[in-house]
Coordinates of C-alpha atoms in Angstrom, one line a residue:
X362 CA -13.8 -21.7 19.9
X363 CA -11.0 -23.6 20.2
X364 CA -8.1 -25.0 22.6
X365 CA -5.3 -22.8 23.0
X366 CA -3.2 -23.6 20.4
X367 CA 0.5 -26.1 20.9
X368 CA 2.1 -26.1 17.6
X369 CA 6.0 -26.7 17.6
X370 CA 7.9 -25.2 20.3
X371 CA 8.6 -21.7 21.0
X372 CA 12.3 -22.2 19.3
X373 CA 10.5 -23.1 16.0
X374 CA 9.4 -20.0 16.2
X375 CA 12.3 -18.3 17.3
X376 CA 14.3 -19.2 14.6
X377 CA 15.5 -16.8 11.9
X378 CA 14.4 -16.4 8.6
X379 CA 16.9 -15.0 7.0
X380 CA 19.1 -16.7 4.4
X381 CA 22.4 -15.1 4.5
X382 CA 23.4 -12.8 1.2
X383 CA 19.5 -12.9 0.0
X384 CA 18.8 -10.4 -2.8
X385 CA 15.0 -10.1 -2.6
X386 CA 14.9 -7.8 0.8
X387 CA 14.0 -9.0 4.3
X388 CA 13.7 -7.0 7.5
X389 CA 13.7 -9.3 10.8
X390 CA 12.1 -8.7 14.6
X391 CA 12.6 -9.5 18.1
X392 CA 10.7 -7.2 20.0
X393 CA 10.0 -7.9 23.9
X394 CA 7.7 -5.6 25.9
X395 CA 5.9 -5.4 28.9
X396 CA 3.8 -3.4 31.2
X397 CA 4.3 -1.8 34.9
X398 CA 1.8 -4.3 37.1
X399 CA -0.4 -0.8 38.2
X400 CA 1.2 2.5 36.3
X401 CA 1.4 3.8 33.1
X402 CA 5.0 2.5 32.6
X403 CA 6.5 0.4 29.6
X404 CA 9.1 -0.6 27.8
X405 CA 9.7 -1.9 24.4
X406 CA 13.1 -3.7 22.8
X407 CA 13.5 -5.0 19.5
X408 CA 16.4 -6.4 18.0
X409 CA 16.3 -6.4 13.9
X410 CA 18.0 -7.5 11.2
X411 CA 17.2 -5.0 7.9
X412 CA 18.6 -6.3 4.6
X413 CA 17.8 -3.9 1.5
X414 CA 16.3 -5.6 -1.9
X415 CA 19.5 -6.2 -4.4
X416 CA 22.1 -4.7 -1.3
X417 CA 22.7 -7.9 0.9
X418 CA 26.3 -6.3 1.5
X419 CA 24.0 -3.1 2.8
X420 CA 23.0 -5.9 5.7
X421 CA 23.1 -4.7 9.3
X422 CA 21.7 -4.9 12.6
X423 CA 19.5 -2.5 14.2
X424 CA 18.6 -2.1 18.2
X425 CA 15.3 0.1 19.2
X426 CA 14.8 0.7 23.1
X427 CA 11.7 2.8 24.6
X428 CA 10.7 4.1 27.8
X429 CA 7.0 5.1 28.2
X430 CA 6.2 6.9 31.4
X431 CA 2.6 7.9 31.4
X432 CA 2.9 9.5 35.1
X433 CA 5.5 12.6 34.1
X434 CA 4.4 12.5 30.4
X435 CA 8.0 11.4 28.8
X436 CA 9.2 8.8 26.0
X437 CA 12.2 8.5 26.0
X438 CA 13.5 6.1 22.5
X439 CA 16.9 5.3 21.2
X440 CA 18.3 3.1 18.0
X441 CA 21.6 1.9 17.0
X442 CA 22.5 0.9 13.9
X443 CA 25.5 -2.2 14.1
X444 CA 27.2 -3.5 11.1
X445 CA 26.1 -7.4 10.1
X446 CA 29.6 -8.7 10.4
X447 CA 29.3 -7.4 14.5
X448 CA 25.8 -9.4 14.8
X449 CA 25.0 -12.9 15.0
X450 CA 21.5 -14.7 14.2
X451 CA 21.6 -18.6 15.4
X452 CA 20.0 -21.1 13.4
X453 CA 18.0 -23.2 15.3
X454 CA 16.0 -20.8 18.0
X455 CA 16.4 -17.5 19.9
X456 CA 20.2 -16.7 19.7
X457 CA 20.8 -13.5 18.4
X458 CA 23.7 -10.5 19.0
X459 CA 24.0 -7.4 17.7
X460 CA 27.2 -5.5 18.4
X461 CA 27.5 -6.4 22.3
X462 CA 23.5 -6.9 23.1
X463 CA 22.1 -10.0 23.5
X464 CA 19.1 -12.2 23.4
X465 CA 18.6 -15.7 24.6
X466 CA 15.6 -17.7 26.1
X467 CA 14.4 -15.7 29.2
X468 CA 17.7 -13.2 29.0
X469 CA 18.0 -9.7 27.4
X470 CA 21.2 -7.3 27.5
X471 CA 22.0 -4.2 25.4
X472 CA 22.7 -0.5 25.5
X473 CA 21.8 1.9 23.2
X474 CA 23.1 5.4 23.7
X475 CA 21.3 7.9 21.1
X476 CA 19.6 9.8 20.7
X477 CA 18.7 8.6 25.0
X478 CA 20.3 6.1 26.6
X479 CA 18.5 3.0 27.4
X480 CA 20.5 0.3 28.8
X481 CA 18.9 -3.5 29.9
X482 CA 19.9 -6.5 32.0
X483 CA 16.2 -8.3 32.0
X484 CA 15.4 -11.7 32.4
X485 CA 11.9 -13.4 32.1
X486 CA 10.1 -16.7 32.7
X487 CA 6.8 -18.3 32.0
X488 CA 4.5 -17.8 29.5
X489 CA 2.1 -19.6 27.4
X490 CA 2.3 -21.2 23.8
X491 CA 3.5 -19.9 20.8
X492 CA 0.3 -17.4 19.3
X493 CA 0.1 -18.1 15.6
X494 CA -1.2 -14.7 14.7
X495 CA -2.1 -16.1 10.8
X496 CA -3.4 -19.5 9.8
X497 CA -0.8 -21.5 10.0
X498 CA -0.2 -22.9 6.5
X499 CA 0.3 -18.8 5.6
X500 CA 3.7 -18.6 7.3
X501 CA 5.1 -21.0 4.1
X502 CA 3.9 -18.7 1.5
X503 CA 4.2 -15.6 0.0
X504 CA 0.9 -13.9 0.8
X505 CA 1.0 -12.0 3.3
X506 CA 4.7 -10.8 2.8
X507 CA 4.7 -9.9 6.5
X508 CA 4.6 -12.4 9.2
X509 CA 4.5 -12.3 12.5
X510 CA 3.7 -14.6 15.7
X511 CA 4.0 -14.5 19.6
X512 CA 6.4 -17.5 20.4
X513 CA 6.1 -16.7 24.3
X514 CA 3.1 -14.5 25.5
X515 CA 2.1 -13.7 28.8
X516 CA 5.4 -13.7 30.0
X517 CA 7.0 -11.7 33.5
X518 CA 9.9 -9.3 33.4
X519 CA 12.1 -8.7 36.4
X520 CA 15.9 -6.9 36.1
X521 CA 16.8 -3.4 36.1
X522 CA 16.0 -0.8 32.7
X523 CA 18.6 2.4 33.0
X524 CA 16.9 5.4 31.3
X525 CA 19.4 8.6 30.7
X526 CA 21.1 7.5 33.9
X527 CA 18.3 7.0 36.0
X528 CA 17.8 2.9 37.2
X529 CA 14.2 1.8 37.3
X530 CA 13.7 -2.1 38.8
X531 CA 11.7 -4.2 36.9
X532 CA 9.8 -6.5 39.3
X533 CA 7.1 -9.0 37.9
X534 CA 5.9 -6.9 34.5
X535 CA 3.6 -8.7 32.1
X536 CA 4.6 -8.7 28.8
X537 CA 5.3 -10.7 25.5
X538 CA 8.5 -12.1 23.5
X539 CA 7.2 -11.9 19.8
X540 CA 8.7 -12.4 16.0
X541 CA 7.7 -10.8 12.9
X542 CA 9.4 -10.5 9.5
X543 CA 9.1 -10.2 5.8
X544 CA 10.6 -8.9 2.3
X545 CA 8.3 -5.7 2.8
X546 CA 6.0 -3.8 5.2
X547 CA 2.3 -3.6 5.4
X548 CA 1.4 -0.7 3.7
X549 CA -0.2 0.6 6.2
X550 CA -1.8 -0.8 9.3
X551 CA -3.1 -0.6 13.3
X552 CA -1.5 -3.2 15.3
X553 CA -2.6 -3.7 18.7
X554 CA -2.0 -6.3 21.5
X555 CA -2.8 -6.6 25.3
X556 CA -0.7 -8.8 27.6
X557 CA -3.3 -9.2 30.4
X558 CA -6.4 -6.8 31.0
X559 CA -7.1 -4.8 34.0
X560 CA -9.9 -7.4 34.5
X561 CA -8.8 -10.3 33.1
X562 CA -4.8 -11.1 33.9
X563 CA -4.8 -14.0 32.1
X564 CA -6.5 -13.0 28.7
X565 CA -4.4 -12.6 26.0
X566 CA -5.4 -10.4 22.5
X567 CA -3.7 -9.4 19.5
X568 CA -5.4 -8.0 16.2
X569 CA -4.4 -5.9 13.4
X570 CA -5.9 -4.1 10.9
X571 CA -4.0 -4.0 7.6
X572 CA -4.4 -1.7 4.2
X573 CA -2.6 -4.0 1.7
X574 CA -1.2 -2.9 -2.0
X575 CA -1.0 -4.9 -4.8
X576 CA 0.6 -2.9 -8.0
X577 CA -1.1 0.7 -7.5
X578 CA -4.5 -0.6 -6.2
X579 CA -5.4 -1.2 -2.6
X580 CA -7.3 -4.1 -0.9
X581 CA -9.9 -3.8 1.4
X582 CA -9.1 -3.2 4.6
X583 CA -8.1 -6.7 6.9
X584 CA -8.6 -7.2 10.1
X585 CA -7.9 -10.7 11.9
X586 CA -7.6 -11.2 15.7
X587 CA -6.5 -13.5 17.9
X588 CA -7.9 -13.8 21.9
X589 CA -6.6 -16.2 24.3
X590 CA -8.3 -17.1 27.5
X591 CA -7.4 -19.8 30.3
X592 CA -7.2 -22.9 27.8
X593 CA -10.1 -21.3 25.1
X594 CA -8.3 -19.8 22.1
X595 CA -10.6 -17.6 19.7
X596 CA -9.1 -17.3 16.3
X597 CA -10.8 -14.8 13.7
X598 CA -7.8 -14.8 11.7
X599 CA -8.7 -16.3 8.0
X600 CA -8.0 -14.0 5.3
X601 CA -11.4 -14.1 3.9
X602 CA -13.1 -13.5 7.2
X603 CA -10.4 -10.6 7.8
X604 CA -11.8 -9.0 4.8
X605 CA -15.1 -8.7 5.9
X606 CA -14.5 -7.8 9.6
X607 CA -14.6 -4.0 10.2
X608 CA -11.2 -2.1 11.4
X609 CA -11.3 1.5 11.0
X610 CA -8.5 4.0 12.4
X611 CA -7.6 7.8 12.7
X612 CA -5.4 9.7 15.3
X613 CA -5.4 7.8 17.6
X614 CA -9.0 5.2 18.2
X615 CA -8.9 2.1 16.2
X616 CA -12.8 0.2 16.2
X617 CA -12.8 -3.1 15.3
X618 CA -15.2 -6.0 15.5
X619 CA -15.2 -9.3 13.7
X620 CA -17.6 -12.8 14.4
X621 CA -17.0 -15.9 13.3
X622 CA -18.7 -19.5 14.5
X623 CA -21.2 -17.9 17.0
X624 CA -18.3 -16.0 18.6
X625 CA -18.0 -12.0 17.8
X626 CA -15.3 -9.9 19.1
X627 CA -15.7 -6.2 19.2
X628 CA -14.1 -2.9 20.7
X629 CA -11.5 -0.2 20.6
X630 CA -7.8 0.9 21.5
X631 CA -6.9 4.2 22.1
X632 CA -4.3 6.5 23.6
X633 CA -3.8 10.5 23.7
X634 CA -1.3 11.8 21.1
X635 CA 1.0 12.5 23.8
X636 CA 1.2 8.6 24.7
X637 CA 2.7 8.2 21.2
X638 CA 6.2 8.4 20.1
X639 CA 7.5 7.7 16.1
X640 CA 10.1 6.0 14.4
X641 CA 11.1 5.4 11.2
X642 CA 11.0 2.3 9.4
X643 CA 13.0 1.2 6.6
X644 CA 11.5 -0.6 4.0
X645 CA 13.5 -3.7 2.2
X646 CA 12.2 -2.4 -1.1
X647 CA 13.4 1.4 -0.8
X648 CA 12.1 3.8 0.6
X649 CA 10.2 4.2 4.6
X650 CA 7.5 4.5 6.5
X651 CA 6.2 6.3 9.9
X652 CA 5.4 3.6 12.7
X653 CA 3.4 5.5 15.6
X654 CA 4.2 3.7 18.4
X655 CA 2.4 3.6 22.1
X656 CA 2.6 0.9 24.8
X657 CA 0.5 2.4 27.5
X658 CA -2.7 3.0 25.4
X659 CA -6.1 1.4 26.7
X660 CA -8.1 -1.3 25.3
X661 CA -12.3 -2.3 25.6
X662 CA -13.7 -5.4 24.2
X663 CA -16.6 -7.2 24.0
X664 CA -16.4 -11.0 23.8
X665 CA -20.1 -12.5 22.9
X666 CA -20.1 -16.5 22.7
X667 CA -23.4 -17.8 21.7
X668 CA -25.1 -19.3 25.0
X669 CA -23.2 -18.1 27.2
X670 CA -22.9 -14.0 28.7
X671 CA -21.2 -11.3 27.3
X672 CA -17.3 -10.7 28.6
X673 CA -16.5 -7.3 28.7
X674 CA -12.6 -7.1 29.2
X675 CA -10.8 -3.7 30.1
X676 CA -7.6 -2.1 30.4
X677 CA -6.8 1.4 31.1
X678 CA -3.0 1.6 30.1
X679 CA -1.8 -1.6 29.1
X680 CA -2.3 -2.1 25.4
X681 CA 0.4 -2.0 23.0
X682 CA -1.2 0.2 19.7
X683 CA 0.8 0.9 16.9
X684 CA 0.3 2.5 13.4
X685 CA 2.0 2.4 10.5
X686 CA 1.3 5.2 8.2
X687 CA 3.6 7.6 5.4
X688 CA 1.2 10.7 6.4
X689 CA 4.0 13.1 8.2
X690 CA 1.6 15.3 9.7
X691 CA 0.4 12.9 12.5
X692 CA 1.5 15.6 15.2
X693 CA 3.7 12.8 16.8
X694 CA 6.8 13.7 17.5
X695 CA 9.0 11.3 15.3
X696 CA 12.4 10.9 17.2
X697 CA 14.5 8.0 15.1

């Protein structure tokens, strides 16, 4: 166990990584998302920058808008695709435009109009310390080639989400502001993350599960995790200890459990196939992938820290639960 973590500031890790004109590939996320405080309602933005290996003229922005409604049984997603020269990345922290959306420190704007129309005016406040979801020397080297962290989580929504013409306030929604990039994809992988449980409001997890390739032979299966609680910070997220953890997923439970120090973490996310929606991914180095994608899935997990009782932390429709896969017959229906 350790205190919660307060590396640099959230604009540290904010800031792009892109290098204008690179050769070698990079893809680039924003993503915000957040939960209804009682029903199975969520939404999830994200605001990219794709950039295909040897094509940096092939540069352009990319918006992704969804609206899960777990009451009537509908996702509704939509993407644009916005030439570079219409976007702009800032330097130093979280500036970023692509075509007329925007994104700033506690402000989001954008429309996207196909194949639904989702259009945003959201602002949001709060929020803890920047999540390093890896070790943090590993975000200066090449292994893995995906990175991602959470520079505000736990952070509250209010504005107003249009969905195919119909307004939906957003008053006081949990949620997170999080950053991930890289010159390639995971192979394949189960991503999860909770922004408060049923239970425990101000608990914070986020875990993945990763199938890595090197050349034509795949690792062993990693799984790190990272849970916040109050000012305690549980990090299971060294690469050797992410090899030995279990993580196991099919359509649509993910198990995972992992220990380290005298503290073990173990549990499962799940969701129904109807709670999922896909989208296609480019990949920097050719080619794509399939990214099954739910926000209203539902998370249990056992926290066991030696001399002291078990936690047993719940949520019935707030867990973010994502896979990333090339198998096409899934049986989710893949929209963009």
């Amino acid at each position: 166990m350790t205190a919660a973590a307060s590396p640099s500031g959230a604009a540290a890790w904010q800031a792009p990584r892109y290098r204008p004109g690179q050769g070698d590939g990079h893809y680039e996320s924003w993503f915000l998302r957040a939960n209804h405080p009682t029903r199975p309602q969520a939404f999830w933005i994200r605001y990219t920058l794709f950039a295909p290996r040897g094509r940096p003229d092939l540069a352009e922005g990319e918006l992704w808008a969804i609206h899960f409604d777990g009451d009537s049984r509908q996702i509704r997603a939509g993407k644009s695709e916005i030439p570079l020269a219409q976007c702009a990345f800032g330097g130093s922290g979280l500036d970023l435009r692509i075509g007329e959306a925007i994104l700033r420190p506690g402000l989001l704007q954008g429309e996207i109009r196909q194949p639904h129309r989702l259009c945003w005016d959201l602002r949001y406040s709060g929020g803890g310390s920047p999540l390093l979801f890896l070790p943090e020397p590993l975000y200066g080297r090449s292994f893995p080639k995906a990175k991602a962290v959470t520079p505000r989580p736990l952070v509250r929504f209010s504005g107003t989400l249009e969905v195919d013409g119909e307004s939906l306030q957003i008053d006081d929604w949990v949620g997170s502001e999080n950053h991930n990039w890289g010159s390639k994809h995971t192979d394949s992988y189960a991503w999860g993350q909770v922004a408060g449980f049923d239970n425990a409001p101000e608990a914070f997890l986020e875990l993945i599960s990763a199938r890595l390739k090197v050349g034509p032979l795949w690792l062993p299966t990693l799984t790190v995790a990272v849970l916040r609680i109050g000012n305690e910070e549980h990090r299971l997220n060294g690469i050797l200890r992410g090899f030995r953890a279990h993580g196991q997923w099919r359509y649509f439970r993910w198990e995972f459990a992992s220990s380290q120090g005298g503290v073990r973490l173990h549990g499962h996310i799940e969701a129904s196939r109807e709670d999922f929606v896909g989208l296609t991914y480019r990949n920097p180095p050719g080619g794509t992938h399939l990214c099954l994608n739910s926000k209203i899935a539902s998370c249990e997990l056992l926290l066991e820290r030696e001399g002291q009782p078990s936690l047993k932390l719940e949520t019935r429709h707030r867990a973010a639960f994502e896979i990333l896969t090339d198998d096409p017959d899934s049986g989710v229906r893949i929209v963009v």
